[in-house]
C-alpha cells in the first residue's frame, strides 16, 4: 500500500492510505483516473486492525452506497484519523464523519449538499406516458428525500447539531472553508501548514480545477501560477463538453 507525505508543523506525516478519485469507482472511464472503493478501504483497515491509522481524503464524491459503506468501515475500526485536503465534496465528506479525529488543512474546501440522480427523457409523450413519468419521478424524489435525511443524520451525529439544521446547510450547497467546517462541527481541527505548503496546496487545487474548467469552456479561477504541464495530460484525457454532459446525467453523485 503506497503512502503519501505532507508537512505538518516541521514533521513529515505518513498517510497509510489516500482516498481520492470517484468514490465507488475502480477505474473511472469518465475522467481516466482511478477512484476508491469500499473494498480497497476494507483491505487496508483489515491489515491494520489494532493500529492508529492516518487516511488522507481528497475526492469530488461519488456513489452514495459506497460512501456510506466506507463511513461505517472507518467508524467500526475505531482508530482512524482522517485528514481532509484539496477540494473534497459530496459523499467523500460523509465518509470522513466516521473517523476518530478529522482535521482539514488550510487551503482546502468542503462541499456538502443534497443527493441527486440523473433524469433524462428523450422522447415524445402523451398524457398517459406523462402520468407514468410523474409517478416514477415522484418515487425518485421520495428516495432522494430519504437519502438526504440519512446523510444529514450522519453529519448531525458528528457535529452535535440536529438533522434539521444539517438538512438546511445541505440545501445551501455551498463550499465551506476550514473555518466554516470547524464552526459547524464537521471537523475537529484546522491543520496549519507552513506558508510554502499553504501556497502550494491552494495553487494545486486551482490548477486542477482550471484544467477541468478549460475543457468545459468555463473561465479559470484567478491566481493559479506555476507550470501547468503536469495537468495538461489530465485535461487532454477528459471527454468533450457534450459528452461530459451526457455522462453526468447517468451518474448518481452526492
Coordinates of C-alpha atoms in Angstrom, one line a residue:
X1 CA 0.0 0.0 0.0
X2 CA 1.6 3.3 -1.0
X3 CA 1.9 6.2 1.4
X4 CA 1.7 10.0 0.9
X5 CA 3.7 12.7 2.6
X6 CA 2.9 16.3 3.6
X7 CA 4.3 18.8 6.0
X8 CA 2.7 19.1 9.5
X9 CA 4.4 21.5 11.8
X10 CA 8.0 20.5 11.0
X11 CA 7.0 16.8 10.9
X12 CA 6.6 14.6 7.9
X13 CA 3.2 12.8 8.1
X14 CA 2.9 9.3 6.7
X15 CA -0.5 8.5 5.3
X16 CA -1.4 4.8 5.3
X17 CA -3.9 5.4 2.5
X18 CA -5.3 8.2 0.4
X19 CA -9.0 8.2 -0.6
X20 CA -9.2 10.0 -3.9
X21 CA -11.0 10.0 -7.3
X22 CA -14.6 8.9 -7.6
X23 CA -15.9 7.1 -4.5
X24 CA -17.0 3.6 -5.5
X25 CA -15.2 3.5 -8.9
X26 CA -12.1 1.4 -9.6
X27 CA -11.1 2.8 -13.0
X28 CA -13.2 5.9 -13.8
X29 CA -13.7 5.9 -17.6
X30 CA -15.2 9.4 -17.4
X31 CA -12.0 11.1 -16.1
X32 CA -9.5 8.5 -16.9
X33 CA -8.5 8.2 -13.3
X34 CA -8.7 5.6 -10.5
X35 CA -11.2 6.0 -7.7
X36 CA -11.5 4.4 -4.3
X37 CA -13.8 1.5 -3.5
X38 CA -15.1 0.3 -0.2
X39 CA -13.2 -3.0 -0.6
X40 CA -10.0 -1.0 -1.0
X41 CA -10.6 0.7 2.3
X42 CA -11.7 -2.6 4.0
X43 CA -8.5 -4.3 2.8
X44 CA -6.3 -1.6 4.3
X45 CA -8.2 -1.4 7.6
X46 CA -8.2 -5.2 7.9
X47 CA -4.5 -5.2 7.5
X48 CA -4.2 -2.8 10.4
X49 CA -6.9 -3.9 12.9
X50 CA -5.5 -2.6 16.1
X51 CA -3.4 0.3 14.9
X52 CA -3.9 4.1 14.8
X53 CA -4.0 4.9 11.1
X54 CA -4.0 8.1 9.1
X55 CA -6.0 8.4 5.9
X56 CA -5.9 11.4 3.6
X57 CA -9.1 12.3 1.7
X58 CA -9.3 14.5 -1.4
X59 CA -12.2 13.4 -3.6
X60 CA -15.1 15.1 -5.5
X61 CA -17.5 12.4 -4.3
X62 CA -19.2 9.5 -6.0
X63 CA -21.7 6.8 -5.2
X64 CA -23.8 7.1 -2.1
X65 CA -23.9 3.4 -1.2
X66 CA -20.1 3.0 -1.4
X67 CA -19.5 6.2 0.6
X68 CA -21.8 5.1 3.4
X69 CA -20.1 1.7 3.5
X70 CA -16.7 3.4 3.8
X71 CA -18.1 5.6 6.6
X72 CA -19.2 2.5 8.6
X73 CA -15.9 0.7 7.9
X74 CA -13.9 3.7 9.3
X75 CA -16.3 4.0 12.2
X76 CA -16.1 0.3 13.1
X77 CA -12.3 0.3 13.0
X78 CA -12.3 3.0 15.7
X79 CA -8.7 4.2 15.3
X80 CA -8.8 6.2 12.1
X81 CA -7.6 9.8 11.8
X82 CA -8.9 11.5 8.6
X83 CA -7.1 14.4 7.0
X84 CA -9.2 16.4 4.5
X85 CA -7.2 18.3 1.8
X86 CA -7.8 19.9 -1.6
X87 CA -11.4 20.1 -2.8
X88 CA -13.4 17.4 -1.0
X89 CA -17.1 17.1 -1.7
X90 CA -20.3 15.2 -1.6
X91 CA -20.2 11.6 -0.3
X92 CA -16.5 12.0 0.3
X93 CA -17.2 14.3 3.1
X94 CA -19.7 11.9 4.6
X95 CA -17.3 9.0 4.9
X96 CA -14.9 11.3 6.9
X97 CA -17.5 11.6 9.6
X98 CA -16.8 8.0 10.8
X99 CA -13.2 8.9 11.9
X100 CA -12.0 9.1 15.4
X101 CA -10.5 12.5 14.6
X102 CA -10.9 14.8 11.5
X103 CA -8.7 17.7 10.5
X104 CA -8.9 19.9 7.5
X105 CA -5.8 21.6 6.1
X106 CA -5.6 25.3 5.4
X107 CA -6.2 25.9 1.7
X108 CA -8.8 23.1 1.4
X109 CA -12.5 23.3 0.9
X110 CA -15.5 21.0 1.7
X111 CA -18.9 20.8 -0.1
X112 CA -22.0 19.2 1.5
X113 CA -25.2 19.1 -0.5
X114 CA -28.4 17.3 -1.2
X115 CA -28.3 14.0 -3.1
X116 CA -29.1 14.0 -6.8
X117 CA -29.7 11.5 -9.6
X118 CA -29.8 11.6 -13.4
X119 CA -33.1 12.5 -15.1
X120 CA -33.4 12.3 -18.9
X121 CA -36.2 11.6 -21.2
X122 CA -35.6 11.8 -25.0
X123 CA -39.0 11.0 -26.4
X124 CA -42.4 12.5 -27.0
X125 CA -45.2 11.5 -24.5
X126 CA -48.9 11.5 -24.3
X127 CA -50.8 12.2 -21.1
X128 CA -50.7 8.5 -20.0
X129 CA -46.9 8.4 -20.5
X130 CA -46.5 11.7 -18.6
X131 CA -48.5 10.3 -15.7
X132 CA -46.1 7.3 -15.7
X133 CA -43.1 9.6 -15.7
X134 CA -44.5 11.8 -12.9
X135 CA -45.1 8.7 -10.8
X136 CA -41.6 7.5 -11.5
X137 CA -40.0 10.9 -10.7
X138 CA -42.1 11.2 -7.5
X139 CA -40.6 7.9 -6.4
X140 CA -37.1 9.1 -7.2
X141 CA -37.8 12.3 -5.2
X142 CA -39.0 10.3 -2.2
X143 CA -35.9 8.1 -2.4
X144 CA -33.7 11.2 -2.6
X145 CA -35.5 12.7 0.4
X146 CA -34.7 9.5 2.4
X147 CA -31.1 9.6 1.4
X148 CA -30.8 13.3 2.4
X149 CA -32.2 12.5 5.8
X150 CA -29.8 9.6 6.3
X151 CA -26.8 11.8 5.3
X152 CA -28.0 14.7 7.5
X153 CA -28.2 12.3 10.4
X154 CA -24.5 11.3 9.9
X155 CA -23.4 15.0 9.8
X156 CA -25.6 15.7 12.9
X157 CA -24.1 12.8 14.9
X158 CA -20.6 14.2 14.2
X159 CA -21.4 17.9 14.7
X160 CA -23.8 17.8 17.6
X161 CA -26.3 19.7 15.6
X162 CA -29.8 18.5 14.7
X163 CA -30.6 16.7 11.5
X164 CA -32.9 19.6 10.5
X165 CA -30.0 22.0 10.9
X166 CA -27.8 19.9 8.7
X167 CA -30.5 19.5 6.1
X168 CA -30.8 23.3 5.9
X169 CA -27.0 23.5 5.5
X170 CA -27.0 20.8 2.8
X171 CA -29.7 22.8 1.0
X172 CA -27.4 25.8 0.6
X173 CA -25.0 23.6 -1.5
X174 CA -22.0 25.9 -1.0
X175 CA -18.3 25.3 -0.4
X176 CA -17.1 25.5 3.2
X177 CA -13.8 26.9 4.3
X178 CA -11.9 25.1 7.1
X179 CA -13.1 27.7 9.5
X180 CA -16.7 27.2 8.5
X181 CA -16.4 23.4 8.7
X182 CA -14.9 23.8 12.2
X183 CA -17.7 26.1 13.3
X184 CA -20.3 23.6 12.1
X185 CA -18.5 20.8 14.0
X186 CA -17.8 18.8 10.9
X187 CA -14.0 18.8 11.6
X188 CA -12.1 18.8 14.9
X189 CA -9.1 20.8 13.9
X190 CA -7.7 23.0 11.2
X191 CA -4.3 21.7 10.2
X192 CA -1.8 24.6 9.9
X193 CA 0.7 24.2 7.1
X194 CA 3.7 26.4 6.7
X195 CA 3.5 29.3 4.3
X196 CA 5.1 27.4 1.3
X197 CA 2.8 24.5 1.8
X198 CA -0.3 26.7 2.0
X199 CA 0.6 28.4 -1.2
X200 CA 1.4 25.1 -3.0
X201 CA -1.8 23.3 -1.9
X202 CA -4.1 26.3 -2.8
X203 CA -2.4 26.7 -6.1
X204 CA -2.6 23.0 -6.9
X205 CA -6.3 22.9 -6.2
X206 CA -6.8 25.9 -8.5
X207 CA -4.7 24.4 -11.3
X208 CA -6.6 21.1 -11.1
X209 CA -9.9 22.9 -11.3
X210 CA -8.8 25.1 -14.1
X211 CA -7.7 22.1 -16.2
X212 CA -11.3 20.8 -15.8
X213 CA -12.9 24.2 -16.4
X214 CA -10.9 24.8 -19.5
X215 CA -12.3 21.6 -21.1
X216 CA -15.8 22.9 -20.3
X217 CA -15.1 26.3 -21.8
X218 CA -15.5 27.9 -18.4
X219 CA -13.4 30.8 -17.1
X220 CA -10.4 29.9 -14.8
X221 CA -10.0 30.6 -11.2
X222 CA -7.8 33.6 -10.6
X223 CA -4.3 33.4 -9.2
X224 CA -3.1 29.9 -10.3
X225 CA 0.6 30.0 -11.1
X226 CA 3.5 27.7 -11.8
X227 CA 3.9 25.2 -14.7
X228 CA 0.6 23.6 -15.6
X229 CA 2.3 20.9 -17.8
X230 CA 1.5 18.1 -15.3
X231 CA -2.2 18.9 -15.6
X232 CA -2.3 19.2 -19.4
X233 CA -2.3 15.4 -19.6
X234 CA -5.3 15.3 -17.3
X235 CA -7.2 17.9 -19.4
X236 CA -6.5 16.1 -22.7
X237 CA -8.0 12.9 -21.3
X238 CA -11.3 14.5 -20.4
X239 CA -14.1 13.9 -22.9
X240 CA -15.5 16.8 -24.9
X241 CA -18.1 19.1 -23.3
X242 CA -21.1 17.5 -24.9
X243 CA -20.0 14.0 -24.0
X244 CA -19.4 15.1 -20.4
X245 CA -23.0 16.5 -20.1
X246 CA -24.5 13.2 -21.4
X247 CA -22.5 11.2 -19.0
X248 CA -23.2 13.4 -16.0
X249 CA -26.9 12.7 -16.1
X250 CA -26.2 9.0 -15.8
X251 CA -24.1 9.3 -12.7
X252 CA -25.6 9.2 -9.2
X253 CA -23.5 11.7 -7.3
X254 CA -23.9 13.2 -3.9

